[in-house]
XYZ file of C-alpha atoms in Angstrom:
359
model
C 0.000 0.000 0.000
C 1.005 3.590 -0.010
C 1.232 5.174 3.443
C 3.086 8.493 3.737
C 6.820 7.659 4.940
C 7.242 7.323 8.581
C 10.711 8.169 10.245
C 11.167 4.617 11.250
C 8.047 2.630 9.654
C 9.745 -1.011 11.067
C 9.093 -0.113 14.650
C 6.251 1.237 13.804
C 4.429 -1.670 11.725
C 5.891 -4.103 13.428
C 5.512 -6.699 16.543
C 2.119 -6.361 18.436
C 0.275 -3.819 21.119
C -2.831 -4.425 23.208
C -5.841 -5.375 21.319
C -7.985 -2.258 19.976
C -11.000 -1.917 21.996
C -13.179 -2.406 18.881
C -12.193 -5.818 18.455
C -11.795 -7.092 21.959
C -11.727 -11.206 21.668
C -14.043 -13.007 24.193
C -10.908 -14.938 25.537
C -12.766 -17.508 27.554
C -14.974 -18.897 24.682
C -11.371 -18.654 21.887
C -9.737 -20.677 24.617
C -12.748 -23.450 24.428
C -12.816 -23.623 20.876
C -9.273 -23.710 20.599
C -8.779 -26.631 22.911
C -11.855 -28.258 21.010
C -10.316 -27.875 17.197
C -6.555 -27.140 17.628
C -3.954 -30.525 18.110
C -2.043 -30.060 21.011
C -3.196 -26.909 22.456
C -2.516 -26.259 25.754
C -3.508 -22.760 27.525
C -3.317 -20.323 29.408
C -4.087 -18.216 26.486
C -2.268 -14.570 25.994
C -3.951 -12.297 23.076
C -2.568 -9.321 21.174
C -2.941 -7.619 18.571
C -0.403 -7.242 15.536
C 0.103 -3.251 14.353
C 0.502 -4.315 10.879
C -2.636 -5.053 8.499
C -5.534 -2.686 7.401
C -8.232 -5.149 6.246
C -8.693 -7.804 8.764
C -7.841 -7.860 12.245
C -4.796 -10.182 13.270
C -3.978 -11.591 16.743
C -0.910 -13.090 17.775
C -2.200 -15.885 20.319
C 0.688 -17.257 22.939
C 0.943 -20.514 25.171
C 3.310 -21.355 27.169
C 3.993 -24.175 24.851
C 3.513 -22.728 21.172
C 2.301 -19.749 19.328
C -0.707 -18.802 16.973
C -1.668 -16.260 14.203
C -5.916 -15.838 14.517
C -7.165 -13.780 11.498
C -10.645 -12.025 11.618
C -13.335 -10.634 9.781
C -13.652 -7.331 11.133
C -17.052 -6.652 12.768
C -19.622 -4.052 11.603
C -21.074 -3.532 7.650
C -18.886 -4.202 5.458
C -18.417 -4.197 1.644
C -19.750 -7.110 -0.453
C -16.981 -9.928 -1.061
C -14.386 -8.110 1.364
C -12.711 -9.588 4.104
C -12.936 -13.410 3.205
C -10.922 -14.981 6.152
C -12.535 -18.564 4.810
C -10.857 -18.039 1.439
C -7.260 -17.285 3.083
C -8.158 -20.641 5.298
C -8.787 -22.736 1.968
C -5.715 -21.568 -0.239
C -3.091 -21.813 2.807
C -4.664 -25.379 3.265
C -4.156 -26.142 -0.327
C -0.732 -24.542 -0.684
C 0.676 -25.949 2.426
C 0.127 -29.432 1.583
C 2.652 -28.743 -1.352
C 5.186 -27.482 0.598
C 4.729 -23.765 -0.557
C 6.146 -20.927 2.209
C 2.905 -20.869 4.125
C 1.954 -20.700 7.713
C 0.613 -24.067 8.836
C -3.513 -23.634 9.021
C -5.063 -24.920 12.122
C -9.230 -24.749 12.183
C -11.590 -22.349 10.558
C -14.539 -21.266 12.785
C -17.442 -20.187 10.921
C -19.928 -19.903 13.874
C -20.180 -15.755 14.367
C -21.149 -16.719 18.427
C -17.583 -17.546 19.765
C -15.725 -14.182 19.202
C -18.273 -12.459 17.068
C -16.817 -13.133 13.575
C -15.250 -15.924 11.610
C -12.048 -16.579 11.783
C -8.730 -18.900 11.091
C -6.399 -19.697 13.411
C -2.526 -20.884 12.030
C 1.086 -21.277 13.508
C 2.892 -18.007 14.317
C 6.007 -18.287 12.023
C 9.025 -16.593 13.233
C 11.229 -14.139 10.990
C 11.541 -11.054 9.745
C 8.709 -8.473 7.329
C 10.797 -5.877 6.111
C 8.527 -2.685 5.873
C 10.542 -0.700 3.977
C 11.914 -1.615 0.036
C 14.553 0.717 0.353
C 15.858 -2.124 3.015
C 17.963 0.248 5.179
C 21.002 -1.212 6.895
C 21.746 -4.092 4.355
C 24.400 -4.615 2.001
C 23.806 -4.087 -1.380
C 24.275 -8.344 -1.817
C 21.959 -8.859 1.202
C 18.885 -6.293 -0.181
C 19.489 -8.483 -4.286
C 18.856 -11.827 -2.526
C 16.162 -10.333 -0.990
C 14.630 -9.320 -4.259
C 15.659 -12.555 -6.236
C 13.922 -15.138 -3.262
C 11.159 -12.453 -3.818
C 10.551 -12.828 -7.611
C 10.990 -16.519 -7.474
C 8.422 -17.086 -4.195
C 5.739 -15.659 -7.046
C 7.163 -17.726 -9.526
C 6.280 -20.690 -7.731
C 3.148 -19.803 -6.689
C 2.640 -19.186 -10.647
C 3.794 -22.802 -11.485
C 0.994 -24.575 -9.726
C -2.310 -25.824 -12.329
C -5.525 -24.619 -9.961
C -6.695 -28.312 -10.693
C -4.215 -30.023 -9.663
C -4.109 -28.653 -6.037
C -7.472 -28.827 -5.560
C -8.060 -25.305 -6.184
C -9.836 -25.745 -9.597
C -13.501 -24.302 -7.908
C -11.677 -21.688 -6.126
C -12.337 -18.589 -8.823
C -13.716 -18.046 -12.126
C -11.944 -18.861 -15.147
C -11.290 -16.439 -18.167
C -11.982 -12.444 -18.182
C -10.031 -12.144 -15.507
C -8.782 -8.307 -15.375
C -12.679 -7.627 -17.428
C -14.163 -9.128 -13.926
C -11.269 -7.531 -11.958
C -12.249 -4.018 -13.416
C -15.638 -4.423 -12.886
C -15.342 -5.697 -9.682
C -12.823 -2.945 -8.135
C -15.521 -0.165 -9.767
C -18.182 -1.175 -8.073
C -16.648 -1.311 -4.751
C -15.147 2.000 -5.145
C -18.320 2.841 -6.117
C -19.564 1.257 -2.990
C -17.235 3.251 -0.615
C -17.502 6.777 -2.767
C -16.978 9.898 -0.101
C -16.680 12.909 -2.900
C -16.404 12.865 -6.246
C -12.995 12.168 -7.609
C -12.506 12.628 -11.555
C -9.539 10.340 -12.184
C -11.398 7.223 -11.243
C -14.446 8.132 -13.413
C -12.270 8.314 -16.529
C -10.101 5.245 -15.248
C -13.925 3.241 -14.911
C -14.541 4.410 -18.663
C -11.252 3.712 -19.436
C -9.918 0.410 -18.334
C -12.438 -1.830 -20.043
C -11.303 -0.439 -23.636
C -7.719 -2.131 -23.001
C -7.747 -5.540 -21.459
C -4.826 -7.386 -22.377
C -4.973 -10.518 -23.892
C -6.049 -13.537 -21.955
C -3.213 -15.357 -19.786
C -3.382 -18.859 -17.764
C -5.045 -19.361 -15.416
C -3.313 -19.382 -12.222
C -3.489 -19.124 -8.140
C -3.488 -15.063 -7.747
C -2.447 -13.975 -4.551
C -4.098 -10.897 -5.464
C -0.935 -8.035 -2.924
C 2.071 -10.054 -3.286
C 4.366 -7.391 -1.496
C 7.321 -8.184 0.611
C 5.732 -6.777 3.315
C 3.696 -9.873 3.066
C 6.005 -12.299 3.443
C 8.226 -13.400 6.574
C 11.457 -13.772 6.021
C 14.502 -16.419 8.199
C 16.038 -13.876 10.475
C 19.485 -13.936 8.621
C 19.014 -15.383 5.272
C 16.965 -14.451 2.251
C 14.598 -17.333 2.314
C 10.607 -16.764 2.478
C 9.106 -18.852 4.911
C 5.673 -17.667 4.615
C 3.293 -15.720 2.801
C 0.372 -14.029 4.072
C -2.618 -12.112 3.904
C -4.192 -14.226 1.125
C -7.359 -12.516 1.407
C -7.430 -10.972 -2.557
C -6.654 -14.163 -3.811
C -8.449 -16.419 -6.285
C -8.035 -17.530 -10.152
C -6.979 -15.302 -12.075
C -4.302 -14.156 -14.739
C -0.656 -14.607 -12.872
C 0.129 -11.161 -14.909
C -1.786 -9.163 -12.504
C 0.361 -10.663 -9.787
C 3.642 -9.531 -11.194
C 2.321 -6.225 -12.386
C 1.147 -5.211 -8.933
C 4.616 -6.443 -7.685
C 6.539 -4.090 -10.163
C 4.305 -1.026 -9.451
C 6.529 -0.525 -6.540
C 9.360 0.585 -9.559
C 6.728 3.532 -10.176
C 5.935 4.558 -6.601
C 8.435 7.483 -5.364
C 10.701 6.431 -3.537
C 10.027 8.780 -0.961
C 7.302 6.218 0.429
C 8.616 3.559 2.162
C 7.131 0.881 -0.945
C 8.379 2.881 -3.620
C 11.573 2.775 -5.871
C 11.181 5.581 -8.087
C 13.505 7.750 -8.537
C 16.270 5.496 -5.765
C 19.747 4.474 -6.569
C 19.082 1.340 -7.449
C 22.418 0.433 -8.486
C 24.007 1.471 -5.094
C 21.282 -0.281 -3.222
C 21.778 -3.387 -4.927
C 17.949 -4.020 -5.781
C 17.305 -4.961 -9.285
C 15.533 -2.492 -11.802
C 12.029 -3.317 -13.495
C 13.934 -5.009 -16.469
C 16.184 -7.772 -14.622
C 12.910 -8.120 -12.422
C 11.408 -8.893 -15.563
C 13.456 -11.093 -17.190
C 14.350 -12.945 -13.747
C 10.416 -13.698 -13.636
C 10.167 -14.397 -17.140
C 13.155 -16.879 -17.037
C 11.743 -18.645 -14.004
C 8.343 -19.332 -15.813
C 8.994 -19.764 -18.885
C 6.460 -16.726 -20.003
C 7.168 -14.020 -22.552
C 7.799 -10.239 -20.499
C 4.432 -8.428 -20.380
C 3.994 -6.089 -23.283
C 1.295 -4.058 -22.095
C 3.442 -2.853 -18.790
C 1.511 1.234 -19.076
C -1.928 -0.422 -19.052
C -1.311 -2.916 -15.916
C 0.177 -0.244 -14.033
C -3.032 1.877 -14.581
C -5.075 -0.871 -13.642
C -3.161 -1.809 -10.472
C -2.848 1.560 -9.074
C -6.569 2.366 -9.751
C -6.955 -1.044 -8.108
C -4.905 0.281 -5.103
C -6.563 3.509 -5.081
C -10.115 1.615 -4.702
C -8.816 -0.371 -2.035
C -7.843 2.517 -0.012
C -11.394 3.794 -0.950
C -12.896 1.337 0.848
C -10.346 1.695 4.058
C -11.682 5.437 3.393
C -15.477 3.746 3.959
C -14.181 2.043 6.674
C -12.975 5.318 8.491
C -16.216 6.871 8.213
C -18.095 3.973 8.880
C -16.133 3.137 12.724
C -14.781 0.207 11.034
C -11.157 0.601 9.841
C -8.986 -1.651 10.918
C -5.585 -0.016 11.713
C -4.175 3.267 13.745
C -3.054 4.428 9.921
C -6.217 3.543 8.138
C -6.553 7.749 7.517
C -2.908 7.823 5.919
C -4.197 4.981 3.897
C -7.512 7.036 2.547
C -5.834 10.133 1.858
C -4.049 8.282 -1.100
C -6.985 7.183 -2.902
C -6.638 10.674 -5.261
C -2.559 10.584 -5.541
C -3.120 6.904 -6.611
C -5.454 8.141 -8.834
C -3.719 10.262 -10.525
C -0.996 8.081 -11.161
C -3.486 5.413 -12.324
C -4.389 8.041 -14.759
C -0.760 8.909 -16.301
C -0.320 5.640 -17.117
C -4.033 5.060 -18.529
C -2.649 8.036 -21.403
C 0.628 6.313 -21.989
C -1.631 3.535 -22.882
C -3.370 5.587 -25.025
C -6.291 6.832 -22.842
């Protein structure tokens, strides 16, 4: 996402604090369902909640014995689709049986009565999320193999057949980015505060350009690296999370969204325009591209202008909807107004790209 930089956003995204009032856990009944549907658990049970995240709320759940992740859907009205902590609950169980970097899933509860929402509760893996891109305090080797464990993490995920992971019911096929457009509209639409006249010509726009229709693949739908735990001293990803965009889709969309970080200033802390790439050590958009394209065997993206209009107007309608949230009592996070303030900056940039594309 696009926050404004913070002086130090590491500490400041990550670890845990006390759980936000608005989404205060009924302990008691988590600790009886958790000793009902989770192997080995053992309480006492000690709840927090993780500063990191906008959409759904995340707890970090200790034992003296182990460690748990609980994801939520947040309480309230929300938008249509949003927040699908069942979906996560299904891919990680799918991807984990093939060994992909996932955290082990425990137990979905779909019954609303034990903490007021459904949830998913999986193993706390330990590591690092790196925050910032820039990756301050690394050597220029350290922040490339970074990058490179990166690109290939979404590689894999690219190489698996829906069908043959059990995953073939798990989206739509075909029309992918024409659903994708149509689907981000309307829940921008759904969210609207104040007219903003960017998205309306990016709504008429986007349908006019679809690029051609790719394989269907598992989409994780914000593969970031702040989504991804790293080993504390190696550049190995031992888990992905926050699966809850994914579904069936075109893998394209995937790698676009990853390389819109190339066009982001780097004055945000997930942005690389306009840094020293070279001195850092992080590769540019073209070895990113031909790294990816080598690992899957797929021909570079031709259409780069148009997917980088449609994932920043994407982006922008996400934060939208985090702007719905703010008004509505509902947002999820302590920066959830940074995040709503970038829906016109996004935008904007949506737009430039939408002419290079010929808009």
């Amino acid at each position: 996402m696009t926050e404004a930089a913070l002086d130090d956003p590491q500490s400041t995204f990550s670890g845990t604090r006390e759980v936000d009032p608005r989404y205060r856990l009924n302990e008691a009944a988590l600790d009886a369902w958790m000793a009902a549907n989770v192997a080995a658990y053992a309480g006492p049970l000690t709840v927090r909640q993780f500063k990191g995240g906008q959409s759904n709320p995340t707890y970090e759940l200790t034992t003296p014995s182990a460690a748990y992740v609980l994801r939520r859907k947040p309480p309230g009205v929300l938008l249509p689709s949003a927040h699908a902590v069942d979906r996560e609950f299904t891919v990680i169980s799918a991807l984990h049986a093939q060994g992909f970097p996932v955290a082990r899933p425990h137990a979905l509860c779909t019954d609303e009565g034990v903490i007021g929402s459904i949830f998913y509760v999986m193993d706390k893996v330990e590591g690092r999320v790196l925050w910032d891109l820039k990756l301050p305090g690394m050597t220029p080797d350290q922040r490339r193999a970074i990058y490179d464990a990166q690109v290939d993490t979404l590689a894999r995920l690219h190489s698996f057949a829906p069908e043959s992971i059990g995953l073939s019911d798990y989206g739509k096929p075909g029309n992918y980015f024409a659903r994708q457009v149509g689907r981000w509209t309307k829940q921008y639409q759904a969210s609207e505060t104040h007219p903003i006249p960017d998205m309306d010509r990016l709504i008429a726009f986007l349908p006019q350009g679809l690029p051609p229709e790719g394989p269907t693949r598992i989409v994780h739908g914000d593969f970031r690296l702040d989504n991804m735990i790293l080993a504390p001293d190696a550049a190995e990803v031992r888990a992905v999370l926050d699966w809850e965009l994914s579904t069936l889709g075109d893998p394209l969309a995937d790698f676009s969204y990853l390389l819109i970080a190339w066009a982001i200033p780097a004055t945000l802390r997930n942005g690389l325009a306009g840094a020293d790439l070279k001195e850092l050590g992080i590769p540019s958009v073209e070895e990113t591209v031909a790294r990816y394209s080598e690992k899957t065997g797929s021909p570079p993206p031709a259409n780069l202008d148009w997917l980088f209009a449609y994932n920043l107007f994407r982006l922008a309608a996400i934060c939208q909807g985090i702007a719905g949230r703010v008004r509505d009592g509902t947002a999820a996070s302590a920066h959830a107004r940074t995040m709503a303030a970038q829906v016109e900056p996004l935008a904007a940039g949506a737009w430039s790209f939408a002419r290079k594309a010929g808009a």
